[in-house]
Amino acid sequence: MGMNVGSSSGDEDQINSSINTTPLVDVMLVLLIIFLITIPVVTTSIKLQLPKEEIQIRESKPENIVISVNADSKMFMYDTAIADIRDLTDRLKKVSKMDPQPEVHIRGDLTANYDGVGRVIFACRSAGISKIAFLTEPAARE
């Protein structure tokens, strides 16, 4: 084993003052790849249970209360027109005391404002109705 202490000719070698950037570039490329792989995972890491589309056939039983809201936001209990929200709340308070309490099924017109359906839900909650459902028509199959 030998050691090279200096040049044999006695001439002093010049000092190499350049920096070798190849390892730096390698490390930066590895970090870039790691960040590119982990960033999409971090942005979608919130655990959610997304709704799935199902068709449940729901039949309205005779003991259930059916409230309809037409396109003009007028309310009907079965086929009887309801004058205002107080009238609906009073009628639903009588129903809420029944044992077992019937469900309230809301039929909202497709073109009706949400305000009309919202008032019906508010009346149901004010009267103490615990079960509210929405009646819809299944989508046409192609």
C-alpha positions as MATLAB code, in Angstrom:
seq = 'MGMNVGSSSGDEDQINSSINTTPLVDVMLVLLIIFLITIPVVTTSIKLQLPKEEIQIRESKPENIVISVNADSKMFMYDTAIADIRDLTDRLKKVSKMDPQPEVHIRGDLTANYDGVGRVIFACRSAGISKIAFLTEPAARE';
ca = [
       0.000    0.000    0.000;
       1.316    3.295   -0.890;
       0.342    6.826   -0.315;
       0.692    9.663   -2.759;
       1.880   12.683   -0.813;
       2.896   14.885   -3.666;
       3.944   14.781   -7.254;
       7.187   13.058   -8.033;
       8.314   15.844  -10.286;
       7.978   18.344   -7.485;
       5.498   20.550   -9.343;
       2.541   21.641   -7.269;
      -0.821   20.625   -8.768;
      -3.376   23.366   -9.026;
      -6.210   23.275   -6.524;
      -9.499   22.120   -8.053;
     -12.080   24.708   -6.967;
     -15.082   23.406   -8.951;
     -18.009   21.761   -7.130;
     -19.323   18.441   -8.326;
     -23.099   19.018   -8.675;
     -24.024   15.543   -9.894;
     -24.935   14.192   -6.397;
     -26.943   17.351   -5.697;
     -28.937   16.915   -8.906;
     -29.535   13.237   -8.104;
     -30.846   14.050   -4.640;
     -33.119   16.806   -5.994;
     -34.576   14.495   -8.660;
     -35.329   11.838   -6.038;
     -37.054   14.432   -3.816;
     -39.054   15.732   -6.784;
     -40.282   12.223   -7.603;
     -41.229   11.588   -3.965;
     -43.204   14.845   -3.774;
     -44.965   14.171   -7.087;
     -46.077   10.780   -5.818;
     -47.187   11.843   -2.320;
     -48.995   15.150   -3.059;
     -52.043   13.583   -4.806;
     -52.432   11.148   -1.906;
     -52.338   13.955    0.662;
     -54.915   16.105   -1.133;
     -57.490   13.273   -1.320;
     -56.892   11.684    2.059;
     -60.182   12.882    3.641;
     -62.317    9.841    4.325;
     -65.846   10.280    2.984;
     -68.665    7.916    2.330;
     -70.136    9.159   -0.922;
     -73.804    8.469   -1.644;
     -74.639    5.706   -4.023;
     -77.613    5.872   -6.323;
     -80.225    3.298   -5.437;
     -83.793    2.843   -6.418;
     -85.943    1.956   -3.461;
     -89.558    1.309   -4.166;
     -91.500    3.012   -1.439;
     -95.194    2.491   -1.191;
     -97.393    4.943    0.580;
     -99.500    3.137    3.166;
    -102.995    4.369    4.014;
    -101.879    5.515    7.462;
     -99.118    7.735    6.015;
     -99.794   11.434    5.472;
     -99.145   12.660    1.925;
     -98.443   16.373    1.475;
     -98.050   17.718   -2.048;
     -96.395   20.964   -3.161;
     -97.242   22.078   -6.679;
     -95.254   24.334   -9.019;
     -96.813   27.458   -7.463;
     -95.697   26.309   -3.959;
     -99.305   25.652   -2.897;
     -99.633   22.898   -0.306;
    -102.144   20.049   -0.308;
    -102.768   17.390    2.318;
    -103.962   14.474    0.254;
    -106.287   16.385   -2.114;
    -107.320   19.144    0.295;
    -105.730   22.554   -0.155;
    -103.910   23.956    2.879;
    -104.480   27.660    3.493;
    -101.176   28.509    5.181;
     -98.315   27.061    7.185;
    -100.145   27.474   10.517;
    -103.062   25.413    9.265;
    -100.636   22.676    8.188;
     -98.819   22.774   11.539;
    -102.095   22.490   13.463;
    -103.185   19.488   11.392;
     -99.799   17.823   11.820;
     -99.844   18.359   15.612;
    -102.996   16.219   15.775;
    -101.285   13.554   13.679;
     -98.089   13.607   15.755;
    -100.003   12.481   18.870;
    -101.059    9.212   17.213;
     -99.383    6.000   18.334;
     -97.585    4.782   16.264;
     -96.819    8.060   14.584;
     -97.390    7.911   10.817;
     -94.791    8.996    8.307;
     -95.225   12.203    6.337;
     -94.523   11.781    2.635;
     -93.775   14.962    0.706;
     -94.473   15.075   -3.007;
     -92.754   18.113   -4.521;
     -93.239   19.231   -8.085;
     -90.025   19.204  -10.111;
     -90.410   22.894  -10.953;
     -91.470   23.958   -7.436;
     -89.264   26.301   -5.438;
     -87.390   24.840   -2.520;
     -89.139   27.380   -0.318;
     -92.468   25.550   -0.527;
     -90.955   22.177    0.342;
     -88.873   23.796    3.081;
     -91.978   25.259    4.697;
     -93.568   21.806    4.771;
     -90.463   20.338    6.433;
     -90.464   23.196    8.950;
     -94.133   22.552    9.745;
     -93.441   18.850   10.241;
     -90.577   19.541   12.622;
     -92.607   22.159   14.506;
     -95.453   19.685   14.941;
     -93.115   16.969   16.243;
     -93.213   14.618   13.273;
     -90.187   12.337   13.416;
     -90.367   10.547   10.042;
     -90.368   12.543    6.825;
     -89.848   11.026    3.380;
     -89.820   12.341   -0.172;
     -91.775   10.617   -2.909;
     -90.135   10.621   -6.328;
     -90.542    8.826   -9.606;
     -87.757    6.530  -10.733;
     -85.710    7.693  -13.702;
     -86.702    6.309  -17.088;
     -84.597    3.357  -18.153;
     -83.037    3.497  -21.555;
];
